mmCIF file of C-alpha atoms in Angstrom:
data_model
loop_
_atom_site.group_PDB
_atom_site.id
_atom_site.type_symbol
_atom_site.label_atom_id
_atom_site.label_comp_id
_atom_site.label_asym_id
_atom_site.label_seq_id
_atom_site.Cartn_x
_atom_site.Cartn_y
_atom_site.Cartn_z
ATOM 1 C CA MET I 1058 60.634 8.851 18.996
ATOM 2 C CA LYS I 1059 57.830 10.956 19.994
ATOM 3 C CA PRO I 1060 55.254 11.674 16.974
ATOM 4 C CA SER I 1061 55.163 15.176 16.374
ATOM 5 C CA PRO I 1062 51.555 17.506 16.447
ATOM 6 C CA ASN I 1063 51.093 17.658 12.725
ATOM 7 C CA SER I 1064 51.532 13.703 12.473
ATOM 8 C CA ILE I 1065 49.572 12.960 15.184
ATOM 9 C CA SER I 1066 47.132 15.507 13.435
ATOM 10 C CA LEU I 1067 46.994 13.565 9.941
ATOM 11 C CA LEU I 1068 46.347 10.410 11.831
ATOM 12 C CA VAL I 1069 43.231 11.442 13.236
ATOM 13 C CA LEU I 1070 41.612 13.031 10.298
ATOM 14 C CA LEU I 1071 43.096 9.656 8.186
ATOM 15 C CA THR I 1072 41.299 7.903 10.871
ATOM 16 C CA CYS I 1073 37.726 10.049 10.348
ATOM 17 C CA ILE I 1074 38.217 9.902 6.607
ATOM 18 C CA VAL I 1075 38.153 5.748 6.431
ATOM 19 C CA GLY I 1076 35.532 5.194 8.978
ATOM 20 C CA THR I 1077 33.446 7.883 6.872
ATOM 21 C CA LEU I 1078 33.753 6.066 3.781
ATOM 22 C CA PHE I 1079 32.996 2.663 5.797
ATOM 23 C CA THR I 1080 30.091 4.305 7.711
ATOM 24 C CA GLY I 1081 28.536 5.746 3.786
ATOM 25 C CA LEU I 1082 29.509 2.073 2.480
ATOM 26 C CA ARG I 1083 27.214 0.648 5.234
ATOM 27 C CA SER I 1084 24.751 2.684 5.621
ATOM 28 C CA HIS I 1085 24.189 3.590 1.441
ATOM 29 C CA GLY I 1086 24.765 -0.083 -0.162
ATOM 30 C CA LYS I 1087 22.349 -1.863 -2.080
ATOM 31 C CA ASP I 1088 21.924 -4.723 0.261
ATOM 32 C CA SER I 1089 22.387 -2.899 4.026
ATOM 33 C CA GLU I 1090 19.984 -4.194 6.591
ATOM 34 C CA LEU I 1091 17.920 -1.967 8.504
ATOM 35 C CA GLN I 1092 19.778 -0.161 11.720
ATOM 36 C CA GLY I 1093 18.374 0.909 14.756
ATOM 37 C CA GLU I 1094 15.642 -0.908 16.581
ATOM 38 C CA LYS I 1095 13.444 -2.564 14.896
ATOM 39 C CA LYS I 1096 10.486 -1.556 13.240
ATOM 40 C CA LYS I 1097 6.920 -2.671 14.345
ATOM 41 C CA VAL I 1098 4.684 -4.015 11.363
ATOM 42 C CA LEU I 1099 1.383 -5.437 12.065
ATOM 43 C CA ILE I 1100 -1.179 -6.973 9.669
ATOM 44 C CA ILE I 1101 -4.441 -6.747 10.240
ATOM 45 C CA ARG I 1102 -6.254 -9.352 7.746
ATOM 46 C CA GLY I 1103 -9.923 -10.059 6.777
ATOM 47 C CA ALA I 1104 -12.051 -13.129 5.617
ATOM 48 C CA SER I 1105 -11.036 -14.429 2.134
ATOM 49 C CA THR I 1106 -13.996 -14.275 0.001
ATOM 50 C CA HIS I 1107 -13.592 -15.029 -4.100
ATOM 51 C CA GLY I 1108 -13.282 -18.263 -4.436
ATOM 52 C CA GLY I 1109 -9.447 -18.476 -3.408
ATOM 53 C CA ASP I 1110 -7.847 -17.097 -6.603
ATOM 54 C CA SER I 1111 -8.997 -13.266 -5.774
ATOM 55 C CA HIS I 1112 -9.200 -11.171 -2.479
ATOM 56 C CA ASN I 1113 -7.681 -13.468 -0.960
ATOM 57 C CA ASN I 1114 -7.548 -11.425 2.412
ATOM 58 C CA ASP I 1115 -6.590 -13.629 4.496
ATOM 59 C CA GLU I 1116 -3.781 -15.952 2.276
ATOM 60 C CA VAL I 1117 -2.496 -12.582 1.350
ATOM 61 C CA GLY I 1118 -1.287 -10.983 4.938
ATOM 62 C CA LEU I 1119 0.554 -13.857 5.638
ATOM 63 C CA LEU I 1120 2.159 -13.959 2.868
ATOM 64 C CA ILE I 1121 3.841 -10.640 3.363
ATOM 65 C CA LYS I 1122 4.404 -11.521 6.805
ATOM 66 C CA ASP I 1123 6.355 -15.021 5.004
ATOM 67 C CA LYS I 1124 8.158 -12.764 2.861
ATOM 68 C CA LEU I 1125 8.967 -10.146 5.641
ATOM 69 C CA GLU I 1126 10.412 -12.735 7.950
ATOM 70 C CA ALA I 1127 12.369 -14.746 5.668
ATOM 71 C CA SER I 1128 14.084 -11.486 3.759
ATOM 72 C CA GLN I 1129 17.608 -9.876 4.663
ATOM 73 C CA TYR I 1130 15.749 -7.173 6.442
ATOM 74 C CA ALA I 1131 14.165 -9.975 9.406
ATOM 75 C CA ASP I 1132 16.121 -8.979 12.002
ATOM 76 C CA SER I 1133 15.649 -5.477 12.223
ATOM 77 C CA LEU I 1134 11.471 -6.246 11.702
ATOM 78 C CA GLU I 1135 8.985 -7.011 13.883
ATOM 79 C CA VAL I 1136 6.438 -8.356 12.221
ATOM 80 C CA GLN I 1137 2.734 -9.415 13.789
ATOM 81 C CA THR I 1138 -0.709 -10.754 12.026
ATOM 82 C CA THR I 1139 -4.077 -10.762 13.176
ATOM 83 C CA PHE I 1140 -7.703 -11.936 11.775
ATOM 84 C CA ASN I 1141 -9.533 -9.048 12.153
ATOM 85 C CA TYR I 1142 -9.230 -5.717 14.319
ATOM 86 C CA PRO I 1143 -6.889 -6.821 17.097
ATOM 87 C CA GLU I 1144 -8.143 -7.282 20.963
ATOM 88 C CA ASP I 1145 -5.154 -5.852 22.125
ATOM 89 C CA LEU I 1146 -4.999 -2.555 21.474
ATOM 90 C CA SER I 1147 -1.693 -2.316 22.363
ATOM 91 C CA LEU I 1148 -0.550 -4.119 18.820
ATOM 92 C CA VAL I 1149 -2.561 -0.880 17.274
ATOM 93 C CA GLU I 1150 -1.008 1.265 19.105
ATOM 94 C CA ASN I 1151 2.552 0.180 19.755
ATOM 95 C CA ALA I 1152 3.032 -0.404 15.623
ATOM 96 C CA ASP I 1153 5.070 1.648 13.563
ATOM 97 C CA LEU I 1154 3.561 0.739 9.895
ATOM 98 C CA ILE I 1155 -0.095 -1.293 9.753
ATOM 99 C CA ILE I 1156 -1.285 -3.357 6.643
ATOM 100 C CA ILE I 1157 -5.016 -3.768 6.050
ATOM 101 C CA SER I 1158 -5.251 -6.479 3.769
ATOM 102 C CA SER I 1159 -9.503 -6.525 3.842
ATOM 103 C CA ASP I 1160 -13.096 -6.428 1.710
ATOM 104 C CA GLY I 1161 -14.758 -3.227 1.929
ATOM 105 C CA GLY I 1162 -17.823 -2.073 3.460
ATOM 106 C CA ALA I 1163 -19.805 -4.333 6.041
ATOM 107 C CA LYS I 1164 -16.713 -7.192 5.049
ATOM 108 C CA HIS I 1165 -14.403 -4.680 6.778
ATOM 109 C CA VAL I 1166 -11.705 -5.604 9.156
ATOM 110 C CA LEU I 1167 -12.554 -1.813 10.843
ATOM 111 C CA GLY I 1168 -15.844 -2.247 10.891
ATOM 112 C CA ASN I 1169 -18.327 -2.829 14.514
ATOM 113 C CA LYS I 1170 -21.592 -3.679 14.175
ATOM 114 C CA ALA I 1171 -22.526 -2.846 17.394
ATOM 115 C CA ASP I 1172 -20.498 0.915 16.821
ATOM 116 C CA PRO I 1173 -19.725 1.865 13.074
ATOM 117 C CA THR I 1174 -16.549 3.873 13.932
ATOM 118 C CA LYS I 1175 -15.528 2.646 16.749
ATOM 119 C CA HIS I 1176 -12.160 0.529 15.755
ATOM 120 C CA MET I 1177 -11.940 3.693 13.010
ATOM 121 C CA LYS I 1178 -11.844 6.179 15.912
ATOM 122 C CA HIS I 1179 -9.296 4.098 17.748
ATOM 123 C CA LEU I 1180 -7.206 3.844 14.730
ATOM 124 C CA ASP I 1181 -7.688 7.542 13.538
ATOM 125 C CA GLY I 1182 -6.251 7.779 16.519
ATOM 126 C CA VAL I 1183 -2.923 6.700 16.269
ATOM 127 C CA LEU I 1184 -1.764 7.605 13.175
ATOM 128 C CA LYS I 1185 -2.291 10.894 14.189
ATOM 129 C CA LYS I 1186 -0.877 10.492 17.931
ATOM 130 C CA ASN I 1187 1.894 8.314 16.319
ATOM 131 C CA LYS I 1188 2.997 8.731 12.667
ATOM 132 C CA THR I 1189 2.028 5.395 11.795
ATOM 133 C CA GLY I 1190 3.302 4.084 8.854
ATOM 134 C CA LEU I 1191 -0.207 2.227 6.833
ATOM 135 C CA ILE I 1192 -0.849 0.309 3.226
ATOM 136 C CA VAL I 1193 -4.597 -0.236 2.287
ATOM 137 C CA ILE I 1194 -4.923 -2.683 -0.166
ATOM 138 C CA HIS I 1195 -7.659 -3.046 -2.610
ATOM 139 C CA TRP I 1196 -11.360 -3.064 -1.444
ATOM 140 C CA ALA I 1197 -9.898 -2.002 2.007
ATOM 141 C CA THR I 1198 -9.505 1.516 0.315
ATOM 142 C CA ASP I 1199 -13.798 1.344 1.120
ATOM 143 C CA ALA I 1200 -14.619 2.568 4.099
ATOM 144 C CA PRO I 1201 -16.846 0.135 6.757
ATOM 145 C CA SER I 1202 -20.532 0.668 5.868
ATOM 146 C CA GLY I 1203 -23.323 -1.080 6.446
ATOM 147 C CA GLY I 1204 -23.432 -3.162 3.149
ATOM 148 C CA MET I 1205 -22.988 -2.487 -0.946
ATOM 149 C CA GLY I 1206 -23.955 0.981 -2.148
ATOM 150 C CA GLN I 1207 -23.950 2.622 1.254
ATOM 151 C CA LEU I 1208 -21.911 5.284 2.707
ATOM 152 C CA HIS I 1209 -21.377 6.212 6.387
ATOM 153 C CA ARG I 1210 -19.769 9.021 5.823
ATOM 154 C CA GLU I 1211 -17.894 9.473 9.199
ATOM 155 C CA ASN I 1212 -15.959 6.326 8.173
ATOM 156 C CA ALA I 1213 -15.251 7.567 5.171
ATOM 157 C CA ARG I 1214 -13.971 11.209 6.195
ATOM 158 C CA MET I 1215 -11.438 9.365 8.326
ATOM 159 C CA MET I 1216 -10.362 6.958 5.489
ATOM 160 C CA MET I 1217 -9.232 9.753 3.293
ATOM 161 C CA ASP I 1218 -7.345 11.429 5.870
ATOM 162 C CA TRP I 1219 -5.708 8.499 5.543
ATOM 163 C CA ILE I 1220 -4.968 7.624 2.294
ATOM 164 C CA GLY I 1221 -6.476 10.454 0.488
ATOM 165 C CA ALA I 1222 -9.464 9.208 -1.070
ATOM 166 C CA VAL I 1223 -12.064 6.634 -0.312
ATOM 167 C CA TYR I 1224 -14.069 4.443 -2.444
ATOM 168 C CA TYR I 1225 -17.431 6.221 -3.108
ATOM 169 C CA TRP I 1226 -20.058 3.475 -3.567
ATOM 170 C CA VAL I 1227 -23.815 4.947 -5.745
ATOM 171 C CA ASN I 1228 -26.103 1.946 -5.027
ATOM 172 C CA LYS I 1229 -26.413 0.671 -8.573
ATOM 173 C CA GLY I 1230 -23.689 3.501 -9.547
ATOM 174 C CA ASN I 1231 -26.396 5.504 -11.434
ATOM 175 C CA ASP I 1232 -24.762 8.426 -9.818
ATOM 176 C CA PRO I 1233 -21.787 10.147 -12.315
ATOM 177 C CA ALA I 1234 -19.531 10.833 -8.938
ATOM 178 C CA SER I 1235 -19.536 7.157 -8.159
ATOM 179 C CA SER I 1236 -16.463 4.715 -8.161
ATOM 180 C CA PHE I 1237 -16.917 2.042 -10.454
ATOM 181 C CA THR I 1238 -14.568 -1.630 -11.102
ATOM 182 C CA TRP I 1239 -13.699 -2.064 -13.814
ATOM 183 C CA LYS I 1240 -13.031 -6.294 -14.317
ATOM 184 C CA PHE I 1241 -10.117 -7.991 -15.300
ATOM 185 C CA PRO I 1242 -8.200 -5.268 -18.552
ATOM 186 C CA LYS I 1243 -4.797 -5.546 -19.129
ATOM 187 C CA LEU I 1244 -3.291 -1.529 -18.279
ATOM 188 C CA ASP I 1245 -0.448 -0.741 -19.546
ATOM 189 C CA LEU I 1246 0.912 1.369 -15.938
ATOM 190 C CA GLU I 1247 2.758 4.388 -15.772
ATOM 191 C CA VAL I 1248 5.198 4.666 -13.128
ATOM 192 C CA ASP I 1249 5.892 7.771 -11.391
ATOM 193 C CA LYS I 1250 9.893 7.141 -11.318
ATOM 194 C CA SER I 1251 10.781 10.294 -9.435
ATOM 195 C CA HIS I 1252 9.314 8.398 -6.032
ATOM 196 C CA PRO I 1253 11.264 6.004 -4.481
ATOM 197 C CA ILE I 1254 8.269 3.784 -3.885
ATOM 198 C CA SER I 1255 9.619 3.016 -7.676
ATOM 199 C CA ASN I 1256 13.452 2.578 -7.328
ATOM 200 C CA GLY I 1257 14.281 -0.338 -9.307
ATOM 201 C CA LEU I 1258 11.138 -0.434 -11.510
ATOM 202 C CA PRO I 1259 10.201 0.107 -15.061
ATOM 203 C CA GLU I 1260 8.941 3.612 -16.365
ATOM 204 C CA ARG I 1261 6.108 1.189 -17.528
ATOM 205 C CA PHE I 1262 4.300 -2.389 -16.981
ATOM 206 C CA THR I 1263 1.738 -3.953 -18.150
ATOM 207 C CA LEU I 1264 -0.877 -5.369 -14.932
ATOM 208 C CA LYS I 1265 -4.442 -7.802 -16.060
ATOM 209 C CA ASP I 1266 -6.676 -7.115 -12.479
ATOM 210 C CA GLU I 1267 -9.489 -5.743 -11.348
ATOM 211 C CA TYR I 1268 -9.123 -2.310 -10.694
ATOM 212 C CA TYR I 1269 -11.212 0.605 -9.034
ATOM 213 C CA PHE I 1270 -11.873 4.289 -11.164
ATOM 214 C CA ASN I 1271 -13.125 7.667 -10.141
ATOM 215 C CA PHE I 1272 -11.413 8.064 -6.976
ATOM 216 C CA PHE I 1273 -9.778 11.159 -8.309
ATOM 217 C CA THR I 1274 -12.025 13.846 -9.321
ATOM 218 C CA VAL I 1275 -11.612 17.482 -10.281
ATOM 219 C CA PRO I 1276 -10.233 19.914 -7.993
ATOM 220 C CA ASP I 1277 -13.495 21.280 -6.283
ATOM 221 C CA GLY I 1278 -15.082 17.428 -6.303
ATOM 222 C CA ARG I 1279 -14.734 14.120 -4.025
ATOM 223 C CA ASN I 1280 -11.295 13.081 -3.855
ATOM 224 C CA PRO I 1281 -9.768 16.194 -5.282
ATOM 225 C CA GLY I 1282 -6.333 15.174 -4.257
ATOM 226 C CA SER I 1283 -3.273 17.770 -3.856
ATOM 227 C CA ASP I 1284 0.420 17.776 -3.572
ATOM 228 C CA GLN I 1285 0.155 15.228 -0.712
ATOM 229 C CA VAL I 1286 -0.817 12.330 -2.757
ATOM 230 C CA THR I 1287 1.051 10.993 -5.914
ATOM 231 C CA PHE I 1288 0.042 8.469 -8.491
ATOM 232 C CA LEU I 1289 2.818 6.084 -8.330
ATOM 233 C CA HIS I 1290 0.715 3.580 -11.287
ATOM 234 C CA SER I 1291 -1.149 5.107 -13.364
ATOM 235 C CA ALA I 1292 -3.524 4.364 -16.826
ATOM 236 C CA ASN I 1293 -5.857 5.924 -18.678
ATOM 237 C CA ALA I 1294 -9.521 4.824 -17.964
ATOM 238 C CA PRO I 1295 -13.086 5.708 -18.626
ATOM 239 C CA SER I 1296 -14.432 8.469 -16.130
ATOM 240 C CA TYR I 1297 -16.826 7.087 -14.940
ATOM 241 C CA ARG I 1298 -18.650 3.502 -15.657
ATOM 242 C CA GLY I 1299 -20.533 4.092 -18.374
ATOM 243 C CA ASP I 1300 -17.660 4.979 -20.577
ATOM 244 C CA ILE I 1301 -15.659 1.395 -19.867
ATOM 245 C CA LYS I 1302 -17.782 0.582 -23.276
ATOM 246 C CA ASP I 1303 -16.665 3.631 -25.113
ATOM 247 C CA LYS I 1304 -13.940 2.183 -27.789
ATOM 248 C CA GLU I 1305 -13.268 6.129 -29.092
ATOM 249 C CA LYS I 1306 -12.489 6.877 -25.253
ATOM 250 C CA LYS I 1307 -13.930 10.183 -25.404
ATOM 251 C CA ASN I 1308 -13.667 10.724 -21.679
ATOM 252 C CA TRP I 1309 -11.056 8.790 -21.013
ATOM 253 C CA ARG I 1310 -8.786 10.865 -18.197
ATOM 254 C CA HIS I 1311 -5.203 9.771 -16.136
ATOM 255 C CA GLN I 1312 -6.054 7.945 -13.331
ATOM 256 C CA ALA I 1313 -4.306 6.365 -10.511
ATOM 257 C CA VAL I 1314 -4.611 2.607 -9.468
ATOM 258 C CA TYR I 1315 -1.507 2.858 -6.843
ATOM 259 C CA TRP I 1316 -0.866 6.383 -5.186
ATOM 260 C CA SER I 1317 0.976 7.060 -2.122
ATOM 261 C CA PHE I 1318 0.018 9.894 -0.082
ATOM 262 C CA GLU I 1319 1.660 11.721 2.978
ATOM 263 C CA ARG I 1320 -1.262 13.082 5.822
ATOM 264 C CA GLU I 1321 -0.923 16.023 7.845
ATOM 265 C CA ASN I 1322 1.377 15.377 10.810
ATOM 266 C CA GLY I 1323 3.989 13.568 8.741
ATOM 267 C CA GLY I 1324 2.494 10.006 8.589
ATOM 268 C CA ARG I 1325 2.770 8.149 5.070
ATOM 269 C CA SER I 1326 0.151 6.009 3.701
ATOM 270 C CA VAL I 1327 0.339 3.946 0.431
ATOM 271 C CA ALA I 1328 -2.875 2.355 -0.758
ATOM 272 C CA MET I 1329 -3.909 0.612 -4.201
ATOM 273 C CA THR I 1330 -7.243 -0.634 -5.838
ATOM 274 C CA SER I 1331 -5.371 -3.247 -8.100
ATOM 275 C CA ALA I 1332 -4.179 -6.737 -6.631
ATOM 276 C CA HIS I 1333 -7.494 -8.133 -7.014
ATOM 277 C CA PHE I 1334 -6.381 -11.248 -8.174
ATOM 278 C CA TYR I 1335 -4.099 -13.256 -5.720
ATOM 279 C CA ARG I 1336 -1.640 -13.683 -9.187
ATOM 280 C CA THR I 1337 -1.151 -10.017 -9.540
ATOM 281 C CA TRP I 1338 1.276 -11.046 -6.234
ATOM 282 C CA ALA I 1339 3.537 -12.906 -8.157
ATOM 283 C CA ASN I 1340 4.384 -9.846 -10.970
ATOM 284 C CA PRO I 1341 7.453 -8.570 -10.021
ATOM 285 C CA HIS I 1342 7.098 -4.823 -10.539
ATOM 286 C CA PHE I 1343 4.163 -4.905 -8.364
ATOM 287 C CA PHE I 1344 5.768 -6.503 -5.512
ATOM 288 C CA GLN I 1345 8.661 -4.568 -5.896
ATOM 289 C CA SER I 1346 6.203 -1.649 -5.763
ATOM 290 C CA PHE I 1347 5.039 -3.302 -2.745
ATOM 291 C CA ALA I 1348 8.318 -4.021 -0.839
ATOM 292 C CA ASN I 1349 9.808 -0.524 -1.141
ATOM 293 C CA SER I 1350 6.066 1.096 -0.092
ATOM 294 C CA VAL I 1351 6.487 -1.093 3.329
ATOM 295 C CA PHE I 1352 10.023 0.513 3.894
ATOM 296 C CA TRP I 1353 8.567 4.363 2.508
ATOM 297 C CA THR I 1354 5.458 3.792 4.498
ATOM 298 C CA LEU I 1355 7.857 2.809 7.730
ATOM 299 C CA GLY I 1356 9.935 6.215 6.861
ATOM 300 C CA LEU I 1357 13.105 4.163 5.680
ATOM 301 C CA GLU I 1358 14.788 4.866 2.948
ATOM 302 C CA VAL I 1359 14.391 2.868 0.091
ATOM 303 C CA PRO I 1360 17.285 1.710 -1.642
ATOM 304 C CA GLU I 1361 18.165 2.862 -5.505
ATOM 305 C CA ASP I 1362 17.556 -0.751 -6.363
ATOM 306 C CA GLY I 1363 14.758 -0.719 -5.029
ATOM 307 C CA VAL I 1364 14.027 -2.925 -0.790
ATOM 308 C CA ASN I 1365 15.392 -6.304 -1.641
ATOM 309 C CA ILE I 1366 12.902 -8.923 -1.168
ATOM 310 C CA PRO I 1367 12.603 -11.823 -3.974
ATOM 311 C CA THR I 1368 8.873 -11.813 -5.295
ATOM 312 C CA PRO I 1369 6.839 -14.994 -4.483
ATOM 313 C CA THR I 1370 7.259 -17.880 -7.475
ATOM 314 C CA ALA I 1371 3.333 -18.896 -7.816
ATOM 315 C CA GLU I 1372 4.011 -22.002 -5.167
ATOM 316 C CA GLU I 1373 4.774 -20.298 -2.451
ATOM 317 C CA LEU I 1374 0.853 -19.141 -3.821
ATOM 318 C CA LEU I 1375 -0.186 -21.859 -3.893
ATOM 319 C CA SER I 1376 1.828 -23.443 -0.452
ATOM 320 C CA TYR I 1377 -1.358 -21.406 1.631
ATOM 321 C CA GLU I 1378 -4.408 -23.888 2.071
ATOM 322 C CA GLY I 1379 -7.383 -22.928 -0.212
ATOM 323 C CA THR I 1380 -6.034 -20.641 -3.050
ATOM 324 C CA LYS I 1381 -5.552 -21.309 -6.573
ATOM 325 C CA LEU I 1382 -4.167 -19.253 -9.938
ATOM 326 C CA TYR I 1383 -6.546 -18.197 -12.125
#
């Protein structure tokens, strides 16, 4: 019996509906795999410098690589890592995301003694041309310079273009405009739940760490911030170094320790002044933020419950030679 035109039309319609539902479930499911070509992630590591339990720049870079490659998303990611800025510049030029785990100042992996702007200018060109994602960890938010208390203005301007801010060093911290370090407070961090990087996080969590503050200043000052900057983790904190001991907190203000930044060309960046301690990587809320940041900076949709990569355990952290937990 020959099917009627109406029955054929109904069959086609049902097929389209079922196909659409299946595609939606596959692409929006909590544990869905990435689709399309592999995303290239480059992790640039610097030396670990603070005795095994902090500034574990080398081990953190290796940890991130291992966690990504052991995750359910491994088949969709091509992860490479180099110690210091790669000699093979194509690694930088072809990356979809660059993660920098490094000290700052004269120890920055983007520094070059012979030509202080060499690597910075190369990376700057890549970020502006390709919309490459960027994640900058802790002290790496300080642009390369000649040393502690020094500011290389050209490098600082490039860092501000990339992440919306830069650690502003002033010798001995006498300038109230200087960024400063607050050692080891346990802060109640407020989470911006409106941003995809906060998917799967609570509205607040506590984290003991070393933090840098006075990054974002008044609208007409240094690092004023803009509509492109989102404070993802923030806390009430001293405005300036001299306010740390003020028990009445008269000159404290709301400040970011983890933020996102949408660059002028549409590229996405994330930066943080937390993650001084190696142990911070075992905090589930911090690590969820970081895993989500990888997806967001790659231009991928962050699942509603967060990217599904397990938080590193203490045993995993200590599996890297020379590490310890405070």
